[in-house]
């Protein structure tokens, strides 16, 4: 456990590329607030939702990029072999997923706070959007972690890039209508007030994410290079 935690802290310290993701969110949020919402206040709600939908299309690629940076870093550091060669590596792979979630959520928090503070969009009036931004993307983390382990991080980047047009042209146009069947590709329904009906979606996504991670941990311990 201690070795895996040291590995996580080591990556944060010596891989500044991970901070590119929060920086991207800063630039992305600043662009929409400065050049869209501020310049066109009469269309503020439109630009706000457009920025969220576009971000939703980019999320799989951003998740794949975070995992790719981690795997690339580990491959280049031979002194990490004692950790990567442990008989049980589920703690290591869980730490990869946790660090991926931490880096992504840092950026997502920048977007949420920026839109709420500078864009003047209330959290509670757009609760489904915030839940979608902070919760739904986590379902991708075990998937891209598995791709990076079973194949390589470059394959994960390719899959993430290919998903951008799909997410943009299909999922973003069908927000909320099919999350029960394909929760990886659909937003929560965007509404103007909190609705208790979003709780089944939240619980389903949480359950699926946990199940994915458990399956990934089992795969790493029993089938990966064994």
Short mmCIF file of C-alpha atoms in Angstrom, two decimals:
data_model
loop_
_atom_site.label_atom_id
_atom_site.label_comp_id
_atom_site.label_asym_id
_atom_site.label_seq_id
_atom_site.Cartn_x
_atom_site.Cartn_y
_atom_site.Cartn_z
CA UNK A 1 0.00 0.00 0.00
CA UNK A 2 2.77 2.42 0.94
CA UNK A 3 4.66 1.73 -2.30
CA UNK A 4 1.60 2.42 -4.44
CA UNK A 5 0.87 5.68 -2.61
CA UNK A 6 4.48 6.77 -3.09
CA UNK A 7 4.09 6.02 -6.79
CA UNK A 8 1.02 8.27 -6.98
CA UNK A 9 2.81 11.14 -5.23
CA UNK A 10 5.88 10.54 -7.39
CA UNK A 11 3.83 10.95 -10.57
CA UNK A 12 2.22 14.14 -9.31
CA UNK A 13 5.63 15.59 -8.47
CA UNK A 14 7.59 14.58 -11.54
CA UNK A 15 4.94 14.52 -14.26
CA UNK A 16 3.75 18.13 -14.64
CA UNK A 17 1.95 17.15 -17.86
CA UNK A 18 -0.89 15.95 -15.63
CA UNK A 19 -1.54 19.60 -14.78
CA UNK A 20 -2.28 20.29 -18.45
CA UNK A 21 -5.76 18.92 -17.91
CA UNK A 22 -6.79 21.48 -15.24
CA UNK A 23 -5.06 24.14 -17.37
CA UNK A 24 -7.18 23.10 -20.34
CA UNK A 25 -10.31 23.52 -18.23
CA UNK A 26 -9.15 27.00 -17.17
CA UNK A 27 -8.68 28.06 -20.80
CA UNK A 28 -11.89 26.36 -21.92
CA UNK A 29 -13.97 28.03 -19.20
CA UNK A 30 -12.34 31.43 -19.71
CA UNK A 31 -13.03 31.27 -23.46
CA UNK A 32 -16.75 30.65 -23.10
CA UNK A 33 -17.19 33.20 -20.31
CA UNK A 34 -15.09 35.92 -21.92
CA UNK A 35 -15.92 35.54 -25.61
CA UNK A 36 -19.38 33.96 -25.60
CA UNK A 37 -21.39 34.57 -22.42
CA UNK A 38 -20.05 38.08 -21.76
CA UNK A 39 -20.35 39.21 -25.38
CA UNK A 40 -23.77 37.63 -25.94
CA UNK A 41 -25.59 37.86 -22.57
CA UNK A 42 -28.96 37.34 -24.25
CA UNK A 43 -27.75 33.87 -25.29
CA UNK A 44 -25.95 33.08 -22.04
CA UNK A 45 -28.02 29.99 -21.30
CA UNK A 46 -27.44 28.66 -24.82
CA UNK A 47 -23.67 29.10 -24.60
CA UNK A 48 -23.58 27.60 -21.13
CA UNK A 49 -25.31 24.42 -22.24
CA UNK A 50 -23.30 24.34 -25.47
CA UNK A 51 -20.05 24.49 -23.51
CA UNK A 52 -21.21 21.63 -21.30
CA UNK A 53 -22.29 19.46 -24.23
CA UNK A 54 -19.01 20.05 -26.07
CA UNK A 55 -17.11 19.22 -22.90
CA UNK A 56 -19.11 16.00 -22.58
CA UNK A 57 -17.91 14.99 -26.05
CA UNK A 58 -14.29 15.62 -25.04
CA UNK A 59 -14.44 13.76 -21.72
CA UNK A 60 -13.46 10.24 -22.97
CA UNK A 61 -10.41 11.70 -24.71
CA UNK A 62 -9.44 13.72 -21.62
CA UNK A 63 -9.73 10.60 -19.44
CA UNK A 64 -7.66 8.59 -21.94
CA UNK A 65 -5.04 11.37 -21.97
CA UNK A 66 -4.70 11.36 -18.17
CA UNK A 67 -4.24 7.58 -18.07
CA UNK A 68 -1.83 7.72 -21.03
CA UNK A 69 0.37 10.28 -19.25
CA UNK A 70 0.55 8.01 -16.21
CA UNK A 71 1.37 4.83 -18.13
CA UNK A 72 3.92 6.62 -20.30
CA UNK A 73 5.63 7.93 -17.18
CA UNK A 74 5.73 4.50 -15.55
CA UNK A 75 7.17 2.86 -18.67
CA UNK A 76 10.04 5.35 -18.72
CA UNK A 77 11.00 4.83 -15.07
CA UNK A 78 12.72 1.51 -14.40
CA UNK A 79 12.90 2.26 -10.69
CA UNK A 80 9.12 1.72 -10.56
CA UNK A 81 9.43 -1.98 -11.44
CA UNK A 82 9.28 -3.12 -7.77
CA UNK A 83 5.78 -1.62 -7.59
CA UNK A 84 4.58 -2.75 -11.01
CA UNK A 85 5.89 -6.27 -10.35
CA UNK A 86 4.05 -6.90 -7.11
CA UNK A 87 2.11 -10.21 -6.95
CA UNK A 88 -1.06 -8.29 -6.12
CA UNK A 89 -1.41 -5.10 -8.07
CA UNK A 90 -5.03 -4.17 -7.44
CA UNK A 91 -3.96 -1.36 -5.09
CA UNK A 92 -1.69 0.02 -7.81
CA UNK A 93 -4.41 -0.03 -10.46
CA UNK A 94 -6.88 1.51 -8.00
CA UNK A 95 -4.41 4.31 -7.38
CA UNK A 96 -4.13 4.89 -11.14
CA UNK A 97 -7.91 5.26 -11.30
CA UNK A 98 -8.02 7.50 -8.22
CA UNK A 99 -5.31 9.81 -9.58
CA UNK A 100 -7.12 9.97 -12.93
CA UNK A 101 -10.33 10.95 -11.13
CA UNK A 102 -8.50 13.54 -9.01
CA UNK A 103 -6.90 15.24 -12.01
CA UNK A 104 -10.15 15.26 -13.99
CA UNK A 105 -12.26 16.51 -11.07
CA UNK A 106 -9.81 19.35 -10.45
CA UNK A 107 -10.47 20.56 -13.97
CA UNK A 108 -14.22 19.94 -13.78
CA UNK A 109 -14.34 21.95 -10.57
CA UNK A 110 -12.68 24.86 -12.38
CA UNK A 111 -15.41 24.74 -15.04
CA UNK A 112 -18.22 24.45 -12.49
CA UNK A 113 -16.98 27.22 -10.22
CA UNK A 114 -16.16 29.45 -13.17
CA UNK A 115 -19.61 29.11 -14.68
CA UNK A 116 -21.35 29.50 -11.32
CA UNK A 117 -19.28 32.50 -10.22
CA UNK A 118 -18.45 34.43 -13.39
CA UNK A 119 -21.18 33.07 -15.64
CA UNK A 120 -23.74 33.45 -12.83
CA UNK A 121 -25.30 30.03 -13.33
CA UNK A 122 -26.69 28.70 -10.07
CA UNK A 123 -25.65 25.19 -9.05
CA UNK A 124 -29.08 24.15 -7.83
CA UNK A 125 -30.87 25.50 -10.89
CA UNK A 126 -28.67 23.31 -13.08
CA UNK A 127 -28.08 20.38 -10.75
CA UNK A 128 -28.32 17.75 -13.50
CA UNK A 129 -25.56 19.46 -15.49
CA UNK A 130 -23.21 19.54 -12.50
CA UNK A 131 -23.91 15.91 -11.62
CA UNK A 132 -23.27 14.98 -15.23
CA UNK A 133 -20.02 16.92 -15.24
CA UNK A 134 -18.67 15.46 -12.00
CA UNK A 135 -20.19 11.97 -11.95
CA UNK A 136 -20.83 10.55 -15.40
CA UNK A 137 -17.22 10.83 -16.69
CA UNK A 138 -15.94 8.58 -13.89
CA UNK A 139 -17.53 5.62 -15.64
CA UNK A 140 -14.85 5.90 -18.34
CA UNK A 141 -11.86 5.67 -15.99
CA UNK A 142 -11.76 1.87 -15.45
CA UNK A 143 -12.32 1.37 -19.19
CA UNK A 144 -9.35 3.44 -20.31
CA UNK A 145 -7.23 2.07 -17.48
CA UNK A 146 -7.96 -1.44 -18.76
CA UNK A 147 -7.16 -0.43 -22.37
CA UNK A 148 -3.84 1.00 -21.23
CA UNK A 149 -3.00 -2.21 -19.34
CA UNK A 150 -4.31 -4.80 -21.80
CA UNK A 151 -3.04 -3.06 -24.94
CA UNK A 152 -1.13 0.20 -24.47
CA UNK A 153 -1.80 3.83 -23.69
CA UNK A 154 -1.57 4.79 -27.37
CA UNK A 155 -4.56 2.56 -28.11
CA UNK A 156 -6.46 4.35 -25.35
CA UNK A 157 -5.67 7.72 -26.92
CA UNK A 158 -6.92 6.50 -30.30
CA UNK A 159 -10.16 5.18 -28.79
CA UNK A 160 -10.68 8.43 -26.90
CA UNK A 161 -10.10 10.49 -30.04
CA UNK A 162 -12.45 8.32 -32.13
CA UNK A 163 -15.19 8.77 -29.52
CA UNK A 164 -15.17 12.57 -29.84
CA UNK A 165 -17.28 12.78 -33.03
CA UNK A 166 -19.54 10.00 -31.77
CA UNK A 167 -20.17 11.76 -28.48
CA UNK A 168 -20.63 15.09 -30.22
CA UNK A 169 -22.95 13.99 -33.00
CA UNK A 170 -24.93 11.22 -31.34
CA UNK A 171 -24.83 11.31 -27.57
CA UNK A 172 -25.02 15.08 -27.17
CA UNK A 173 -28.12 15.20 -29.35
CA UNK A 174 -29.88 12.55 -27.30
CA UNK A 175 -29.16 13.80 -23.81
CA UNK A 176 -30.87 11.87 -21.10
CA UNK A 177 -33.02 9.70 -23.35
CA UNK A 178 -31.03 6.50 -23.10
CA UNK A 179 -28.85 6.46 -20.02
CA UNK A 180 -30.48 3.26 -18.76
CA UNK A 181 -29.18 1.37 -21.80
CA UNK A 182 -25.96 3.24 -22.60
CA UNK A 183 -24.89 5.29 -19.59
CA UNK A 184 -21.42 5.74 -21.09
CA UNK A 185 -22.74 7.83 -23.96
CA UNK A 186 -25.62 9.90 -22.62
CA UNK A 187 -25.94 12.95 -20.41
CA UNK A 188 -28.47 13.34 -17.66
CA UNK A 189 -31.59 15.12 -18.80
CA UNK A 190 -30.92 18.86 -18.63
CA UNK A 191 -33.65 20.54 -16.63
CA UNK A 192 -33.99 23.88 -14.88
CA UNK A 193 -34.80 22.60 -11.40
CA UNK A 194 -33.70 19.69 -9.18
CA UNK A 195 -35.61 16.51 -9.84
CA UNK A 196 -35.57 13.43 -7.56
CA UNK A 197 -35.77 11.26 -10.68
CA UNK A 198 -32.07 11.80 -11.32
CA UNK A 199 -31.19 9.61 -8.33
CA UNK A 200 -31.67 6.29 -10.20
CA UNK A 201 -29.22 7.53 -12.82
CA UNK A 202 -26.72 8.61 -10.17
CA UNK A 203 -26.94 5.29 -8.33
CA UNK A 204 -26.71 3.31 -11.56
CA UNK A 205 -23.59 5.16 -12.69
CA UNK A 206 -21.98 4.76 -9.27
CA UNK A 207 -22.76 1.02 -9.28
CA UNK A 208 -21.48 0.50 -12.82
CA UNK A 209 -18.27 2.42 -12.10
CA UNK A 210 -17.62 0.38 -8.95
CA UNK A 211 -18.33 -2.89 -10.78
CA UNK A 212 -15.99 -1.90 -13.61
CA UNK A 213 -13.21 -1.14 -11.13
CA UNK A 214 -13.68 -4.43 -9.27
CA UNK A 215 -13.56 -6.38 -12.54
CA UNK A 216 -10.44 -4.44 -13.57
CA UNK A 217 -8.73 -5.19 -10.25
CA UNK A 218 -9.56 -8.89 -10.62
CA UNK A 219 -8.22 -8.91 -14.18
CA UNK A 220 -4.94 -7.26 -13.12
CA UNK A 221 -4.39 -9.71 -10.27
CA UNK A 222 -5.29 -12.91 -12.11
CA UNK A 223 -4.77 -12.48 -15.84
CA UNK A 224 -2.36 -9.64 -16.58
CA UNK A 225 1.04 -11.11 -17.47
CA UNK A 226 0.41 -14.16 -15.31
#
